[in-house]
Tab-separated table of C-alpha atoms in Angstrom:
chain	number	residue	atom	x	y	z
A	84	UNK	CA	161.557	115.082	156.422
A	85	UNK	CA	162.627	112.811	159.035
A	86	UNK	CA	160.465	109.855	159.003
A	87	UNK	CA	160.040	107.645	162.789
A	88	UNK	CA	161.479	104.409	162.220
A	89	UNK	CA	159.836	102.300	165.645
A	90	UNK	CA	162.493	99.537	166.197
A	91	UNK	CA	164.029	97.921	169.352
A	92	UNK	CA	167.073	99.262	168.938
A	93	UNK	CA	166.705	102.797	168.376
A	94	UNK	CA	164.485	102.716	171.142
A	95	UNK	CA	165.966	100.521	174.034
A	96	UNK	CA	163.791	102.225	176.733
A	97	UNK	CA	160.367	100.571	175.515
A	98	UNK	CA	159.899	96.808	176.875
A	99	UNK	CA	158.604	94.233	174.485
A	100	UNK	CA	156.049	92.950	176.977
A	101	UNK	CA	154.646	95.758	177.999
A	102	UNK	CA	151.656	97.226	176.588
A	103	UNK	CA	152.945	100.874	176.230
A	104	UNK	CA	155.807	99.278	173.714
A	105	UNK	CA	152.173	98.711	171.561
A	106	UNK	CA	150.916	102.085	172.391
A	107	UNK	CA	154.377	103.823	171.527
A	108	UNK	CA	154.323	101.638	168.138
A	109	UNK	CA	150.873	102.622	167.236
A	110	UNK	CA	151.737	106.163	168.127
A	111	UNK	CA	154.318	106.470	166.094
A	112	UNK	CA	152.522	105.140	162.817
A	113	UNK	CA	149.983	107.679	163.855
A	114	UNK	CA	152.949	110.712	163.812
A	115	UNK	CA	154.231	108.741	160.782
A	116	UNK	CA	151.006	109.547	158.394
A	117	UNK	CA	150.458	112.676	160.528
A	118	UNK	CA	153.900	113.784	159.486
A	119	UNK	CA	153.205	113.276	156.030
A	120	UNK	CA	150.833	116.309	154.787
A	121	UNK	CA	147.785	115.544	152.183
A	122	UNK	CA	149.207	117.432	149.697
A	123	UNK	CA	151.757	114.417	149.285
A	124	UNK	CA	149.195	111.761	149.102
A	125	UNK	CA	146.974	113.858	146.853
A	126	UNK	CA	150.586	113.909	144.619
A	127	UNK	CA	150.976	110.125	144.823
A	128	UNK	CA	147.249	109.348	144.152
A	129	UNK	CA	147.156	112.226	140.998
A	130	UNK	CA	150.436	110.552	139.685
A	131	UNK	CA	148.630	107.097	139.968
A	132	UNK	CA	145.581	108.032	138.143
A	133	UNK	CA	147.910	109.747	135.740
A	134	UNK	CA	149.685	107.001	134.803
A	135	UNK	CA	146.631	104.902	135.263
A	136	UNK	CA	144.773	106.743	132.701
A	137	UNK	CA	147.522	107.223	129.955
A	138	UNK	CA	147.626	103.712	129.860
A	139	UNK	CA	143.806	103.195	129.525
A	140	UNK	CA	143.842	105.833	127.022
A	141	UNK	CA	146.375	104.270	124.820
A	142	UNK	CA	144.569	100.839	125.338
A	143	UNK	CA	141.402	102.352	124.014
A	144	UNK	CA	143.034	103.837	121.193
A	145	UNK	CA	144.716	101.220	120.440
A	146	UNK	CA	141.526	99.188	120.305
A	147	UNK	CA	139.467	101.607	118.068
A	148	UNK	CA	142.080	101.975	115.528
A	149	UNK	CA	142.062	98.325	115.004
A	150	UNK	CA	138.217	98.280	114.699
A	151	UNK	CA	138.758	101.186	112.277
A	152	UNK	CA	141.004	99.177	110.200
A	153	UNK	CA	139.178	95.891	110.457
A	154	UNK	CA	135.920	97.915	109.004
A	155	UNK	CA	137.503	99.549	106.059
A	156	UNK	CA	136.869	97.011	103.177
A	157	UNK	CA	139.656	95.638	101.103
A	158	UNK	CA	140.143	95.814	97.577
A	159	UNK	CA	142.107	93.536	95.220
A	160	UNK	CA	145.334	94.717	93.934
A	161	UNK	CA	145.502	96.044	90.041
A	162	UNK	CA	147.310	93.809	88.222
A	163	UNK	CA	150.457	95.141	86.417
A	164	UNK	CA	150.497	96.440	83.020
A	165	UNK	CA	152.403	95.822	80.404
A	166	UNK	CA	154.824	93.356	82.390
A	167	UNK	CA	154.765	90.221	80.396
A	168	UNK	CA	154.410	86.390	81.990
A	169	UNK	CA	155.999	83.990	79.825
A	170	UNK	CA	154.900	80.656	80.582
A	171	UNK	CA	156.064	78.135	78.881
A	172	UNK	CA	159.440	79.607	76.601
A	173	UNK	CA	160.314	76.014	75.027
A	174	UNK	CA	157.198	75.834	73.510
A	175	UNK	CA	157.477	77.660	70.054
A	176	UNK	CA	153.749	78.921	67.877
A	177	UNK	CA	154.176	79.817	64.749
A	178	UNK	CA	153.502	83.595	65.382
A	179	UNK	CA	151.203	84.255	61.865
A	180	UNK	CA	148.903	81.504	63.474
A	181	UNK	CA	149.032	84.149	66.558
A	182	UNK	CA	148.230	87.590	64.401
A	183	UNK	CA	145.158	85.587	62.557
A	184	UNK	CA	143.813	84.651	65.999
A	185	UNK	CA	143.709	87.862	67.551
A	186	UNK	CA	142.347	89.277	64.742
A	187	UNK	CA	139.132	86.532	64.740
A	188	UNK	CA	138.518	87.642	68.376
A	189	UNK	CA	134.966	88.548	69.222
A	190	UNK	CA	131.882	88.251	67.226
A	191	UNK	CA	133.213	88.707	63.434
A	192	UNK	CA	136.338	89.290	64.746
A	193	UNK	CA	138.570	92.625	64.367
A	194	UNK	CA	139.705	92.361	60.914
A	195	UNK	CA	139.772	95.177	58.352
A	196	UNK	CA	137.830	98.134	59.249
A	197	UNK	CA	136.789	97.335	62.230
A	198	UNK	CA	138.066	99.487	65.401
A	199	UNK	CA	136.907	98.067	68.422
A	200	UNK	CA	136.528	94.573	70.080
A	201	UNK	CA	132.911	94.473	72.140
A	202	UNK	CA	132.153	91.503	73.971
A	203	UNK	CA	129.241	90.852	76.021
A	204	UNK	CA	131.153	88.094	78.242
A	205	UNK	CA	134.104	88.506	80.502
A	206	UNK	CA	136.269	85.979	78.273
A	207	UNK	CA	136.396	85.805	74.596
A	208	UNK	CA	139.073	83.471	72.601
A	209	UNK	CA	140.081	82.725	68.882
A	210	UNK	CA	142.209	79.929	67.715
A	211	UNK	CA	144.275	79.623	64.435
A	212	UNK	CA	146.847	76.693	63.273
A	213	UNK	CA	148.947	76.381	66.217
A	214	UNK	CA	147.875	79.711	68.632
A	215	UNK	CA	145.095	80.027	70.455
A	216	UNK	CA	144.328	84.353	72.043
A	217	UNK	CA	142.479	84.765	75.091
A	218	UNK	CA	141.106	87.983	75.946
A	219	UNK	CA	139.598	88.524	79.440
A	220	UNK	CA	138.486	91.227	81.549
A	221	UNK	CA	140.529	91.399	84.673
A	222	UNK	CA	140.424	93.674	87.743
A	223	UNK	CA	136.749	94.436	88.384
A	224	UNK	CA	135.603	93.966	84.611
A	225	UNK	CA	132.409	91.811	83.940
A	226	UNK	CA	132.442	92.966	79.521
A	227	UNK	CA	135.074	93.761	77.331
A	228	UNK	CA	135.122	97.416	75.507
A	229	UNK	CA	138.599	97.738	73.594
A	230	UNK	CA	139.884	99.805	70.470
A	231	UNK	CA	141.809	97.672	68.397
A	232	UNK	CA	144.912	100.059	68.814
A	233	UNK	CA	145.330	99.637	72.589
A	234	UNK	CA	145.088	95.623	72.136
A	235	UNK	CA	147.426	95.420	69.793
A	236	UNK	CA	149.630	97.916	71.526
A	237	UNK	CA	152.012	98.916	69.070
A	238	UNK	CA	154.930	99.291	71.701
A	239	UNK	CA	152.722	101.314	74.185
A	240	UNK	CA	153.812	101.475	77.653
A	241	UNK	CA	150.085	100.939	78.049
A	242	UNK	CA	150.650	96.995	77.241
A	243	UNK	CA	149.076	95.323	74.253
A	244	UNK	CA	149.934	92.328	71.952
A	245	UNK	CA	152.769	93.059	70.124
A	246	UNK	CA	154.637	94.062	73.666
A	247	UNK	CA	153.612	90.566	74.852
A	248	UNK	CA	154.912	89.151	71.309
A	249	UNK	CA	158.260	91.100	71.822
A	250	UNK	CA	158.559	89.937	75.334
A	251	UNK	CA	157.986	85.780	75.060
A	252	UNK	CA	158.277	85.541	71.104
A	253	UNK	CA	155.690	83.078	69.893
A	254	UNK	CA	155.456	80.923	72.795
A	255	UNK	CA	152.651	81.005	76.208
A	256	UNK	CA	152.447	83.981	78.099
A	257	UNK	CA	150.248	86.720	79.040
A	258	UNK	CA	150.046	90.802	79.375
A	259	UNK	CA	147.483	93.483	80.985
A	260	UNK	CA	146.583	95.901	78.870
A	261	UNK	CA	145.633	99.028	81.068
A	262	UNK	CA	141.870	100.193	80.468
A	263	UNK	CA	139.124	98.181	78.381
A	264	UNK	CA	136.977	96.474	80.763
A	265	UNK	CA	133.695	97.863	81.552
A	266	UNK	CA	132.305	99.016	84.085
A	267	UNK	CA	135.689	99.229	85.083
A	268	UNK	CA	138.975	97.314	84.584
A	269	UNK	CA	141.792	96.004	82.450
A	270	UNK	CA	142.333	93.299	79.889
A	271	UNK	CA	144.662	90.671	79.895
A	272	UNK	CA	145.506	88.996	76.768
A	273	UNK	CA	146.922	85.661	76.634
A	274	UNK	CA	148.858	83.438	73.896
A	275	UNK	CA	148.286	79.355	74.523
A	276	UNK	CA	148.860	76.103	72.539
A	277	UNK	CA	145.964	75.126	70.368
């Protein structure tokens, strides 16, 4: 479509002081849009609103998945199990003093035929010679609810106290035993200086 383009030099016969060279300019922006059908500005205008509200609706989604994330609540991590911390390797316990305080954890301890360490508290220790064994409920656990065959482990991929023994020797460090916490949880059992 051939558009009117109203300059001097395509059109040499209209005068620049003359009032009909502004009536021939303003009639030719008048064939100009009449040229152009309404079909073609109803395109241009649809294509603007188009793009107009693609980017309004990926703005607003935008926005209410980030007030979707910001309302879900977080929750701490798990600890690991059975991965061992050794902290302090140059310091060497004499690792019967170790055995004797685990086994005086708790009230009465878990010696002989007793199966299960219950404490009432989120912390219990022991300490014998040179060790000193620190059982607490990590993880979510307020009590401490453990059979004496999971804390002592026993090589269990499940953690315990001889994995933590195998893994530092008789020196500082500290494991999480998978399970034993109540109302829910894990335990992590520690070996210290006295």
């Amino acid at each position: 479509m051939a558009t009117n383009k109203c300059t001097r030099a395509e059109q040499p016969h209209i005068k620049a002081s003359s009032n009909r060279y502004r009536a021939s300019r303003l009639f030719s922006l008048q064939t100009f849009f009449q040229s152009r059908s309404f079909t073609e500005l109803d395109r241009f205008s649809s294509q603007t609103s188009r793009c107009f509200f693609a980017r309004f609706t990926i703005f607003a989604s935008v926005l209410l998945f980030a007030s979707i994330v910001d309302a879900i609540p977080l929750k701490p991590r798990a600890s690991a199990i059975n991965v061992a911390s050794c902290t302090d390797p140059s310091v060497q316990l004499v690792e019967h003093d170790c055995n004797v305080a685990l086994l005086g954890l708790g009230p009465g301890g878990i010696a002989g035929a007793i199966e299960f360490l219950r404490v009432s508290a989120q912390s219990t220790s022991f300490t014998s010679g040179t060790c000193k064994v620190t059982a607490t409920a990590v993880d979510g656990g307020t009590t401490i609810d453990i059979s004496k065959g999971r804390l002592e482990g026993h090589g269990s991929t499940n953690g315990g106290f001889d994995n933590l023994l195998t893994a530092c020797g008789p020196s500082p460090g500290s494991m999480v035993i998978g399970g034993g916490a109540l109302p829910t949880g894990n335990i992590e059992i520690a070996i210290s200086a006295a």
